[in-house]
Coordinates of C-alpha atoms in Angstrom, one line a residue:
M645 CA 0.0 0.0 0.0
K646 CA 2.9 2.4 0.7
E647 CA 4.1 1.9 -2.8
K648 CA 0.6 2.6 -4.3
I649 CA 0.4 5.7 -2.1
A650 CA 3.8 6.8 -3.2
E651 CA 2.9 6.3 -6.9
E652 CA -0.2 8.5 -6.6
L653 CA 1.7 11.2 -4.7
T654 CA 4.5 11.3 -7.3
Q655 CA 1.9 11.8 -10.0
L656 CA 0.3 14.6 -8.1
I657 CA 3.6 16.3 -7.0
G658 CA 5.4 16.0 -10.4
K659 CA 8.8 14.6 -11.4
E660 CA 10.8 16.6 -8.8
F661 CA 10.9 13.5 -6.6
T662 CA 11.2 9.7 -7.3
I663 CA 8.6 7.2 -6.1
R664 CA 11.3 5.6 -3.9
E665 CA 12.0 9.0 -2.2
I666 CA 8.3 9.6 -1.6
E667 CA 7.8 6.0 -0.3
D668 CA 10.7 6.4 2.2
W669 CA 9.1 9.6 3.6
I670 CA 5.7 8.0 4.3
E671 CA 5.4 7.4 8.0
K672 CA 3.2 5.3 10.3
P673 CA 1.5 7.7 12.8
K674 CA 2.0 7.1 16.5
F675 CA -1.7 7.0 17.1
T676 CA -4.3 5.3 14.9
T677 CA -6.6 8.4 15.4
M678 CA -4.0 10.2 13.2
G679 CA -4.5 7.8 10.3
D680 CA -2.8 4.6 9.1
F681 CA -0.2 6.4 7.1
A682 CA 1.1 10.0 7.2
F683 CA 3.0 11.9 4.5
P684 CA 5.0 15.0 5.8
C685 CA 5.1 17.8 3.2
F686 CA 7.9 19.9 4.7
R687 CA 10.6 18.6 2.3
L688 CA 8.5 19.6 -0.7
A689 CA 8.0 23.2 0.3
K690 CA 11.3 24.6 -1.1
K691 CA 11.0 23.0 -4.5
L692 CA 7.3 23.5 -4.9
K693 CA 7.5 27.1 -3.4
K694 CA 4.5 26.5 -1.3
S695 CA 3.9 26.1 2.5
P696 CA 3.7 22.5 3.8
V697 CA 0.1 23.3 5.0
E698 CA -1.0 24.3 1.5
I699 CA 0.7 21.3 -0.1
A700 CA -1.0 18.9 2.2
S701 CA -4.4 20.5 1.5
N702 CA -3.9 20.4 -2.2
L703 CA -2.8 16.7 -2.1
S704 CA -5.8 15.8 0.1
S705 CA -8.3 17.3 -2.4
E706 CA -6.8 15.4 -5.4
F707 CA -5.8 12.1 -3.8
T708 CA -7.6 8.9 -5.0
V709 CA -6.2 5.4 -4.3
K710 CA -8.3 2.2 -3.9
G711 CA -8.3 1.1 -0.3
I712 CA -7.9 4.6 1.1
E713 CA -11.2 5.7 2.8
K714 CA -10.2 9.3 3.4
T715 CA -7.4 11.8 3.6
E716 CA -7.0 14.7 6.0
P717 CA -4.4 17.6 5.9
V718 CA -3.1 18.4 9.4
N719 CA -0.3 20.9 10.2
G720 CA 1.7 20.1 7.0
Y721 CA 1.0 16.4 7.1
L722 CA -1.3 14.4 4.8
N723 CA -2.9 11.8 7.0
L724 CA -4.4 8.8 5.2
Y725 CA -7.0 6.4 6.6
L726 CA -7.5 3.0 5.1
D727 CA -10.8 1.6 4.1
V728 CA -10.5 -1.6 6.1
K729 CA -13.0 -3.5 4.1
A730 CA -11.3 -2.8 0.7
Y731 CA -7.8 -3.0 2.1
A732 CA -8.5 -6.4 3.7
A733 CA -9.3 -7.7 0.2
V734 CA -6.0 -6.3 -1.2
V735 CA -3.9 -7.8 1.6
L736 CA -5.6 -11.2 2.4
N737 CA -6.2 -12.1 -1.3
E738 CA -2.5 -11.6 -1.9
V739 CA -1.5 -13.8 1.1
L740 CA -4.0 -16.6 0.2
E741 CA -2.9 -16.6 -3.5
K742 CA 0.8 -16.5 -2.8
G743 CA 0.9 -18.8 0.3
S744 CA 4.5 -19.3 1.5
D745 CA 5.7 -17.0 -1.3
Y746 CA 4.0 -14.0 0.4
G747 CA 6.7 -11.4 1.0
Q748 CA 9.0 -12.9 -1.7
M749 CA 11.0 -10.2 -3.6
D750 CA 13.1 -10.3 -6.7
T751 CA 15.5 -7.6 -5.7
G752 CA 18.5 -9.8 -6.1
K753 CA 17.4 -11.9 -9.0
G754 CA 20.3 -13.6 -10.7
Q755 CA 22.8 -12.4 -8.1
V756 CA 24.8 -14.2 -5.5
I757 CA 25.6 -13.4 -1.9
T758 CA 28.1 -15.6 0.0
I759 CA 27.5 -15.8 3.7
D760 CA 30.2 -17.1 6.1
F761 CA 28.7 -18.2 9.4
S762 CA 29.0 -20.7 12.3
S763 CA 32.6 -21.7 11.7
P764 CA 33.4 -23.7 14.9
N765 CA 37.0 -24.9 15.6
I766 CA 37.5 -28.6 15.1
A767 CA 38.5 -30.7 18.1
K768 CA 36.4 -28.4 20.4
P769 CA 32.8 -28.9 21.5
F770 CA 30.0 -27.0 19.8
S771 CA 29.2 -24.7 22.7
M772 CA 26.4 -22.1 23.3
G773 CA 29.1 -19.6 22.4
H774 CA 28.8 -20.9 18.8
L775 CA 25.0 -20.6 18.7
R776 CA 24.9 -16.9 17.8
S777 CA 26.9 -17.0 14.5
T778 CA 25.0 -20.2 13.5
V779 CA 21.4 -19.1 14.0
I780 CA 22.0 -15.4 12.9
G781 CA 23.8 -16.6 9.8
N782 CA 21.1 -19.1 9.0
A783 CA 18.3 -16.5 9.4
L784 CA 20.2 -14.0 7.2
A785 CA 20.8 -16.6 4.5
N786 CA 17.0 -17.2 4.5
L787 CA 16.4 -13.4 4.3
I788 CA 18.9 -13.2 1.4
E789 CA 16.9 -15.8 -0.5
K790 CA 13.6 -14.2 0.4
T791 CA 14.8 -11.0 -1.2
G792 CA 15.6 -12.8 -4.4
Y793 CA 19.4 -13.5 -4.2
K794 CA 21.1 -16.9 -4.2
A795 CA 22.7 -17.5 -0.9
I796 CA 25.9 -19.5 -0.7
R797 CA 26.2 -20.8 2.8
I798 CA 29.8 -21.2 3.9
N799 CA 31.1 -22.9 7.1
H800 CA 34.6 -21.7 7.3
I801 CA 35.7 -24.4 9.8
G802 CA 38.6 -23.5 12.1
D803 CA 40.8 -26.4 11.1
W804 CA 44.2 -24.8 11.1
G805 CA 46.4 -22.7 13.4
T806 CA 48.7 -22.9 16.4
Q807 CA 45.9 -24.5 18.5
F808 CA 46.5 -27.8 16.6
G809 CA 50.1 -27.7 17.7
K810 CA 48.9 -27.5 21.3
L811 CA 46.4 -30.3 20.7
I812 CA 48.9 -32.6 19.1
T813 CA 51.3 -31.9 22.0
A814 CA 48.6 -32.6 24.6
Y815 CA 47.5 -35.8 22.8
K816 CA 51.0 -37.2 22.5
K817 CA 51.8 -36.4 26.2
W818 CA 48.6 -37.3 28.0
G819 CA 46.1 -38.7 25.4
D820 CA 44.5 -42.2 25.5
E821 CA 43.6 -43.4 22.0
N822 CA 40.7 -45.6 23.3
K823 CA 39.2 -42.8 25.3
V824 CA 39.4 -40.5 22.3
K825 CA 37.8 -43.0 20.0
K826 CA 35.0 -43.6 22.5
S827 CA 34.2 -39.9 23.1
P828 CA 36.4 -37.9 20.8
I829 CA 35.2 -34.3 21.3
V830 CA 34.9 -34.6 25.1
E831 CA 38.4 -36.1 25.4
L832 CA 40.1 -33.7 22.9
H833 CA 38.5 -30.8 24.7
K834 CA 39.8 -32.1 28.1
L835 CA 43.3 -32.4 26.6
Y836 CA 43.1 -28.8 25.2
V837 CA 42.1 -27.4 28.6
Y838 CA 44.7 -29.5 30.4
F839 CA 47.4 -28.2 28.0
H840 CA 46.7 -24.6 29.0
E841 CA 46.6 -25.5 32.7
Q842 CA 50.0 -27.1 32.4
A843 CA 51.5 -24.4 30.1
E844 CA 50.9 -21.9 32.9
K845 CA 53.3 -24.0 35.1
Y846 CA 55.6 -25.1 32.3
P847 CA 55.9 -22.3 29.6
E848 CA 58.2 -24.5 27.5
L849 CA 55.1 -26.4 26.4
E850 CA 54.1 -23.4 24.2
E851 CA 57.4 -23.8 22.2
E852 CA 56.8 -27.5 21.8
A853 CA 53.3 -26.7 20.5
R854 CA 54.7 -24.2 18.0
L855 CA 57.1 -26.9 16.8
W856 CA 54.3 -29.4 16.2
F857 CA 52.3 -26.8 14.2
R858 CA 55.4 -26.0 12.1
K859 CA 55.6 -29.8 11.4
L860 CA 51.9 -29.8 10.5
E861 CA 52.5 -26.9 8.0
G862 CA 55.5 -28.7 6.6
G863 CA 53.5 -31.9 5.9
D864 CA 54.8 -34.1 8.7
E865 CA 53.1 -37.5 8.3
E866 CA 52.3 -38.1 12.0
A867 CA 51.1 -34.5 12.5
L868 CA 48.8 -34.7 9.4
E869 CA 47.4 -38.1 10.4
L870 CA 46.4 -36.8 13.9
W871 CA 45.0 -33.5 12.4
T872 CA 42.9 -35.4 9.8
W873 CA 41.5 -37.7 12.6
F874 CA 40.7 -34.7 14.8
R875 CA 38.9 -33.0 11.9
E876 CA 36.8 -36.0 10.8
V877 CA 35.5 -36.7 14.3
S878 CA 34.7 -33.0 14.9
L879 CA 32.7 -32.7 11.7
E880 CA 30.7 -35.8 12.6
A881 CA 29.9 -34.2 16.0
F882 CA 29.0 -30.9 14.5
S883 CA 26.6 -32.5 12.0
I884 CA 24.5 -33.8 14.8
V885 CA 23.8 -30.3 16.0
Y886 CA 23.3 -28.9 12.4
N887 CA 20.8 -31.7 11.7
Q888 CA 18.9 -30.9 14.9
L889 CA 18.7 -27.2 13.9
N890 CA 17.9 -28.0 10.3
I891 CA 20.8 -25.9 9.1
T892 CA 22.8 -26.8 5.9
F893 CA 25.9 -25.5 4.2
D894 CA 27.1 -25.3 0.6
S895 CA 30.7 -25.4 1.6
Y896 CA 32.8 -26.6 4.5
N897 CA 36.0 -25.2 3.1
G898 CA 37.9 -24.2 6.3
E899 CA 41.2 -22.5 7.0
A900 CA 43.2 -25.5 5.8
F901 CA 41.6 -25.3 2.3
Y902 CA 43.5 -22.0 1.7
N903 CA 47.0 -23.4 2.5
D904 CA 48.0 -23.6 -1.1
K905 CA 46.2 -20.3 -2.1
M906 CA 47.9 -17.9 0.3
E907 CA 51.2 -17.7 -1.6
G908 CA 49.5 -16.1 -4.6
V909 CA 48.0 -13.4 -2.4
I910 CA 51.4 -12.8 -0.7
E911 CA 53.0 -12.4 -4.2
K912 CA 50.4 -9.8 -5.2
L913 CA 51.1 -7.9 -2.0
K914 CA 54.8 -8.0 -2.8
E915 CA 54.2 -6.9 -6.4
A916 CA 52.2 -3.9 -5.1
A917 CA 55.1 -3.1 -2.7
L918 CA 52.7 -3.2 0.3
L919 CA 54.7 -5.6 2.5
E920 CA 57.1 -4.2 5.1
E921 CA 59.3 -6.0 7.6
S922 CA 58.6 -5.3 11.3
S923 CA 60.7 -7.2 13.9
G924 CA 61.1 -10.0 11.4
A925 CA 57.4 -10.3 10.6
M926 CA 55.8 -9.0 7.4
V927 CA 53.1 -6.4 7.8
I928 CA 51.0 -3.9 5.8
R929 CA 51.0 -0.4 7.1
L930 CA 47.5 1.1 7.4
E931 CA 48.2 4.5 9.0
E932 CA 46.3 6.4 6.3
E933 CA 43.2 4.3 7.1
A934 CA 43.7 5.1 10.9
L935 CA 44.2 1.4 11.5
P936 CA 47.1 -0.6 13.1
P937 CA 49.4 -2.6 10.8
C938 CA 47.9 -5.8 9.3
L939 CA 50.2 -8.8 10.2
I940 CA 50.5 -11.1 7.1
Q941 CA 53.3 -13.4 8.1
K942 CA 55.0 -14.1 11.4
K943 CA 58.7 -14.1 12.0
D944 CA 58.8 -17.9 11.8
G945 CA 57.0 -17.8 8.4
A946 CA 53.6 -18.9 9.9
T947 CA 50.5 -17.4 8.3
L948 CA 47.7 -15.7 10.1
Y949 CA 43.9 -15.2 9.8
A950 CA 44.4 -12.1 7.7
T951 CA 46.4 -14.0 5.1
R952 CA 43.8 -16.8 4.9
D953 CA 40.9 -14.4 4.7
L954 CA 42.5 -12.5 1.9
A955 CA 42.9 -15.7 0.0
A956 CA 39.4 -16.8 0.9
A957 CA 37.9 -13.5 -0.3
V958 CA 39.8 -13.8 -3.7
Y959 CA 38.8 -17.4 -4.0
R960 CA 35.1 -16.7 -3.3
K961 CA 34.9 -13.9 -5.7
G962 CA 36.4 -16.0 -8.5
T963 CA 34.2 -19.0 -7.7
Y964 CA 30.9 -17.4 -6.9
N965 CA 31.1 -13.9 -8.4
F966 CA 29.3 -12.5 -5.4
V967 CA 27.7 -9.1 -5.3
K968 CA 28.2 -9.1 -1.5
S969 CA 30.3 -11.4 0.7
V970 CA 28.9 -11.5 4.3
Y971 CA 30.8 -12.5 7.4
V972 CA 28.7 -13.3 10.5
V973 CA 31.5 -13.0 13.1
G974 CA 31.6 -11.5 16.7
N975 CA 32.0 -7.9 17.6
E976 CA 35.6 -8.6 18.7
Q977 CA 36.7 -9.2 15.1
S978 CA 35.6 -5.8 13.8
L979 CA 39.2 -4.5 13.5
H980 CA 40.2 -7.6 11.6
F981 CA 37.6 -7.0 8.9
K982 CA 38.4 -3.3 8.7
Q983 CA 42.0 -4.3 8.0
L984 CA 40.9 -7.0 5.5
K985 CA 38.9 -4.5 3.5
A986 CA 41.7 -1.9 3.7
V987 CA 44.3 -4.3 2.4
L988 CA 42.1 -5.3 -0.6
A989 CA 41.4 -1.6 -1.3
K990 CA 45.2 -1.0 -1.3
L991 CA 45.4 -3.8 -3.9
K992 CA 43.0 -1.7 -6.1
I993 CA 40.4 -4.5 -5.8
I994 CA 37.1 -2.8 -6.7
W995 CA 34.9 -5.2 -4.9
A996 CA 36.6 -4.6 -1.5
D997 CA 33.5 -2.7 -0.3
D998 CA 31.3 -5.6 -1.1
L999 CA 32.7 -7.5 2.0
I1000 CA 30.4 -7.0 4.9
H1001 CA 31.1 -7.8 8.5
V1002 CA 27.9 -8.5 10.4
P1003 CA 29.0 -8.4 14.1
F1004 CA 27.2 -9.7 17.1
G1005 CA 27.4 -9.6 20.9
M1006 CA 28.4 -12.4 23.2
M1007 CA 26.5 -15.3 24.8
L1008 CA 26.8 -14.8 28.5
K1009 CA 26.4 -17.3 31.3
D1010 CA 26.0 -15.8 34.8
G1011 CA 27.0 -12.5 33.3
K1012 CA 30.3 -13.9 32.0
K1013 CA 31.7 -14.9 28.6
M1014 CA 32.0 -18.6 28.0
S1015 CA 35.6 -19.7 27.5
T1016 CA 36.7 -22.9 25.7
R1017 CA 40.2 -22.5 26.8
K1018 CA 39.3 -22.5 30.5
G1019 CA 36.7 -25.1 30.1
K1020 CA 33.9 -22.8 31.2
I1021 CA 31.4 -23.7 28.5
V1022 CA 27.9 -24.9 28.1
L1023 CA 27.5 -27.5 25.4
L1024 CA 24.9 -26.7 22.8
E1025 CA 24.0 -30.3 22.3
E1026 CA 23.3 -30.7 26.1
V1027 CA 21.2 -27.4 26.1
L1028 CA 19.1 -28.6 23.1
A1029 CA 18.5 -32.0 24.8
E1030 CA 17.5 -30.3 28.1
S1031 CA 15.3 -27.8 26.2
V1032 CA 13.5 -30.7 24.4
N1033 CA 13.0 -32.5 27.8
L1034 CA 11.5 -29.4 29.4
A1035 CA 9.2 -28.9 26.4
K1036 CA 8.1 -32.6 26.7
Q1037 CA 7.3 -32.0 30.4
A1038 CA 5.2 -29.0 29.5
I1039 CA 3.3 -30.9 26.8
N1040 CA 2.6 -33.8 29.2
E1041 CA 1.2 -31.3 31.7
K1042 CA -0.9 -29.3 29.3
N1043 CA -1.8 -31.6 26.5
P1044 CA -0.9 -35.3 27.3
S1045 CA -2.9 -36.7 24.4
L1046 CA -1.1 -34.7 21.8
P1047 CA -0.1 -36.8 18.8
N1048 CA 3.6 -36.8 17.8
K1049 CA 4.7 -35.5 21.2
E1050 CA 8.3 -36.3 20.5
K1051 CA 8.4 -34.4 17.3
V1052 CA 6.5 -31.4 18.7
A1053 CA 8.8 -31.4 21.8
Q1054 CA 11.8 -31.2 19.5
Q1055 CA 10.3 -28.4 17.4
V1056 CA 9.4 -26.4 20.6
G1057 CA 12.7 -27.2 22.4
F1058 CA 15.0 -26.3 19.4
G1059 CA 12.8 -23.4 18.4
A1060 CA 12.9 -21.9 21.9
V1061 CA 16.7 -21.8 22.0
M1062 CA 17.0 -20.3 18.5
F1063 CA 14.2 -17.7 19.0
H1064 CA 15.7 -16.6 22.3
D1065 CA 18.9 -15.7 20.5
L1066 CA 17.3 -14.1 17.4
K1067 CA 14.8 -11.9 19.2
V1068 CA 17.8 -9.9 20.6
F1069 CA 19.3 -7.3 18.3
R1070 CA 22.5 -9.1 17.2
Q1071 CA 25.0 -6.5 18.5
N1072 CA 23.6 -6.8 22.1
D1073 CA 24.8 -9.6 24.4
V1074 CA 22.4 -12.5 25.1
H1075 CA 22.0 -13.9 28.5
F1076 CA 21.6 -17.7 28.7
E1077 CA 18.6 -18.7 30.8
L1078 CA 16.9 -21.9 29.7
E1079 CA 13.8 -21.5 31.8
D1080 CA 13.1 -18.1 30.2
M1081 CA 13.5 -19.5 26.7
L1082 CA 10.8 -22.2 27.3
R1083 CA 8.1 -19.9 28.7
F1084 CA 4.8 -20.1 26.8
E1085 CA 4.0 -16.5 27.7
G1086 CA 5.9 -13.3 26.7
E1087 CA 8.3 -12.8 24.0
T1088 CA 9.4 -16.4 23.4
G1089 CA 9.5 -18.9 20.6
P1090 CA 6.9 -21.2 22.3
Y1091 CA 4.6 -18.2 22.5
V1092 CA 4.7 -17.6 18.8
Q1093 CA 4.5 -21.3 18.0
Y1094 CA 1.5 -21.7 20.3
A1095 CA -0.2 -18.8 18.5
Y1096 CA 0.4 -20.6 15.2
A1097 CA -0.9 -23.9 16.5
R1098 CA -4.0 -22.2 18.0
A1099 CA -4.7 -20.6 14.5
S1100 CA -4.2 -24.0 12.9
T1101 CA -6.6 -25.8 15.3
L1102 CA -9.2 -23.1 14.8
V1103 CA -9.1 -23.5 11.0
K1104 CA -9.3 -27.3 11.2
K1105 CA -12.3 -27.2 13.6
A1106 CA -14.1 -24.7 11.3
E1107 CA -13.4 -26.8 8.2
T1108 CA -14.6 -29.9 9.9
A1109 CA -17.8 -28.2 11.1
T1110 CA -18.5 -26.7 7.6
G1111 CA -17.3 -29.8 5.7
H1112 CA -15.2 -27.9 3.3
S1113 CA -12.0 -25.8 3.0
S1114 CA -12.9 -22.6 1.2
Q1115 CA -10.3 -20.4 -0.5
A1116 CA -12.9 -17.9 -1.7
L1117 CA -11.5 -14.5 -2.6
Y1118 CA -13.6 -11.5 -1.7
E1119 CA -13.6 -8.1 -3.6
T1120 CA -14.5 -6.5 -0.3
F1121 CA -14.6 -7.8 3.3
D1122 CA -17.9 -6.2 4.2
S1123 CA -18.1 -7.8 7.6
F1124 CA -14.8 -6.3 8.8
G1125 CA -14.3 -3.2 11.0
E1126 CA -12.0 -1.8 13.6
T1127 CA -11.7 -5.2 15.4
E1128 CA -9.9 -6.6 12.3
R1129 CA -7.9 -3.5 11.4
P1130 CA -4.8 -4.1 13.6
L1131 CA -4.3 -7.7 12.3
I1132 CA -4.8 -6.7 8.6
M1133 CA -2.3 -3.8 9.0
K1134 CA 0.3 -6.0 10.7
I1135 CA 0.0 -8.7 8.0
S1136 CA 0.4 -6.0 5.3
E1137 CA 3.7 -4.9 6.9
F1138 CA 5.4 -8.3 6.4
E1139 CA 7.2 -7.6 3.2
E1140 CA 8.5 -4.2 4.4
T1141 CA 9.7 -5.9 7.6
I1142 CA 11.6 -8.5 5.6
K1143 CA 13.2 -5.7 3.5
Q1144 CA 14.2 -3.8 6.6
A1145 CA 15.6 -6.9 8.3
A1146 CA 17.6 -7.8 5.1
D1147 CA 18.9 -4.3 4.6
D1148 CA 20.0 -4.0 8.3
W1149 CA 21.2 -7.6 8.5
D1150 CA 18.9 -7.9 11.6
P1151 CA 16.8 -11.0 12.1
S1152 CA 15.5 -9.6 15.4
K1153 CA 13.1 -7.5 13.3
I1154 CA 11.4 -10.7 12.0
A1155 CA 11.3 -12.2 15.5
K1156 CA 9.7 -9.0 16.9
Y1157 CA 7.2 -9.0 14.0
C1158 CA 6.2 -12.6 14.8
I1159 CA 5.7 -11.6 18.5
D1160 CA 3.6 -8.6 17.5
L1161 CA 1.5 -10.6 15.1
S1162 CA 1.0 -13.4 17.6
Q1163 CA -0.1 -10.9 20.3
L1164 CA -2.6 -9.2 17.9
F1165 CA -4.0 -12.7 16.8
N1166 CA -4.4 -13.7 20.5
Q1167 CA -6.3 -10.5 21.2
Y1168 CA -8.5 -11.1 18.2
Y1169 CA -9.0 -14.8 19.2
A1170 CA -10.1 -13.7 22.7
R1171 CA -12.7 -11.2 21.3
T1172 CA -14.1 -13.2 18.4
S1173 CA -16.1 -16.4 18.4
I1174 CA -15.7 -17.6 14.9
L1175 CA -16.9 -21.2 15.3
K1176 CA -20.2 -19.9 16.8
E1177 CA -20.7 -17.1 14.2
S1178 CA -24.2 -17.5 12.6
N1179 CA -23.4 -15.2 9.7
K1180 CA -21.7 -17.5 7.2
V1181 CA -20.1 -14.7 5.2
K1182 CA -18.7 -13.1 8.4
Q1183 CA -17.5 -16.6 9.5
E1184 CA -15.9 -17.3 6.1
Q1185 CA -14.2 -13.9 6.0
S1186 CA -12.9 -14.3 9.5
L1187 CA -11.4 -17.6 8.6
Q1188 CA -9.6 -16.1 5.6
L1189 CA -8.1 -13.6 8.1
I1190 CA -7.0 -16.5 10.4
K1191 CA -5.6 -18.4 7.4
S1192 CA -3.6 -15.4 6.4
V1193 CA -2.2 -15.1 10.0
K1194 CA -1.2 -18.8 9.8
I1195 CA 0.6 -18.3 6.4
T1196 CA 2.5 -15.2 7.6
L1197 CA 3.4 -16.6 11.0
K1198 CA 4.7 -19.8 9.5
E1199 CA 6.8 -18.0 7.0
G1200 CA 8.2 -15.6 9.6
L1201 CA 9.2 -18.5 11.8
R1202 CA 10.7 -20.3 8.7
L1203 CA 12.9 -17.2 8.0
L1204 CA 14.2 -17.6 11.6
G1205 CA 14.9 -21.3 11.1
V1206 CA 12.1 -22.2 13.6
A1207 CA 9.5 -24.9 13.0
A1208 CA 5.7 -24.2 13.2
P1209 CA 3.9 -27.1 14.9
E1210 CA 0.3 -27.6 13.7
E1211 CA -0.7 -28.7 17.3
M1212 CA 0.7 -28.1 20.7

C-alpha cells in the first residue's frame, strides 16, 4: 500500500521526486486516530515554493487510491485512513494466493551473496558460544533468499592454526587413543584445557606446540594423520547439531583449504610493494586508514587469519562472483575485517567494499563470557537436549494426548533456543537462561509457535464443522471493521519488515514482527467467536483472516529457522 500511495503522490507532485524517495518519507503515525499512514510535506516546500500546509491541503483534495477511505491535511501532514473492508481484500487475497511466497521479492534476481557463518573450531565442543553465529547466519541466509538473491552458505571451519600444535602436543603427552575413540570431542577438549593449565606452570610447552604446528604446516606425516583424525570426528559431531537445527551449508572449506592459495596473495602484496618488515614479521601499514598494521606473516613464516581471509575472499569472488560477501562474526573481530577491506582496497580491488562484516554480541552465562580454553562452556548439544526435555514435560502437563509428542517437543525445544537468540538485536549480548526460553507467555519462541498452533486448530475445527476448505477470494470484506484492522495492518507490513531486516542484517526485526502478530492474533481470538458465528459470510471472511495469519506466522518462523507445529 505504501508503494501505491507513493505512486499516486508522485503523480500529483510531479517529477521533482522519485517514487522511492516519496515512499521512504511515508510514516506510520504514533496513534491510529491520526491515520494509518502520514506523509510529511515539509521537504516539498522549497522545491514547490508553497507552504507544507498548502501542499497537504492540495494533495488531500486530489488524492484517490483504492483502499484509502479518506485523507486529512493536518499541520503540514497528509494523513491517510485505510478503508479496512477494501484493504483487507487487497492484503488477504495476496496472502492466500501466494501462500509461503507471500513477501517474496526479486530484488537480487540472478545475483549471489556468499555468507560465512557458524565456523566452529575442530576438536572443540560445539558450545552455546557458537550458537549466535550459527542461527543469525542461517536466518540471514534465509532473508537473502527471500529478497531474491542466491545465498551460498559457507562454514569456514577453524581447522588450522597454532591450537593444533597444542592439541597434538597434549595428545602425545597425555592422550589415550581408546578414550578419544569412545568420546572424541569430550576427550580432545579435556586435553586442550589441560594443556593450558600445564602451560601456565611449564611455559616450554608453548614452544613444543609451535614446533608441532610447524611440522603440520610442513606436511609431517604423523602430524597430518592426527590432524585429519581430529577434523573428521569433529565434523561428525557438528553434523548432529546442524541436523537438529535443520541448518545446511554449501561449503565446509575451512582454513586449511587455503593453505595452497595464500602464496598467490602474498605475491600480489609484494608486487604492489605493500609488505614491510617489522621485527622479522611481514606487515602492511594502514596509518592512512587510521588502523594498526595488518600482520600477514609471522617471524617464523607462519601465516595468520588475515592471510587466509584475503585468500578466501579472492577465491570466493572467483568461484561465486558474489555481489556481496557477508561474514557473521563476533564484535571482537571488527578490527580484523576493517583491516581486511583496507588491504584489498590498497590492492586496487574494486569489490573490497562488497565485503560486509555482520558483528554480534556475546552469549553470557551468569554474566560472564563462556571460554573454551578455561573449560567454562555450556555444550549446545546438552542445552538442546534439556530444552526438548522441558518442552516434553510442558506438553505432558498441558496436552498429554497430543499426537507426535516427541516431534513437537523437539520443534518447541529447538525453536525456543533459536528464537531466544534471534529476538535480541544481534550486537547486544544474550543472557543464557533456559527457563526463560521455554516460557509459553511473553516474547518467546513457544509463545509464537503456540499462536500458530492455535490458529491451525481453529481453522481445522471450522473446516470440519462446515465440511469444506474454502479459499474464496472477496472483492471487499464487508463484515470487517475496527476489530480486524490491527491484524490486517500487521499482515500487510510483512514484506516491508523483511526488507528492513535484510537491509540491516537484523533477524530480530522478523522475531519481533512474529511476536507482535501473535499478540494481535491472540487478542482477536479472545474477542471473536468464529466457530459460533451464525453469519456465514462473516465466519468465512474471519477464517480467511486467520488463514492469512497462519501463512504469515509460519513464513516468519521459517525465516528464523524455527518450525511451526500444527498442534501443541
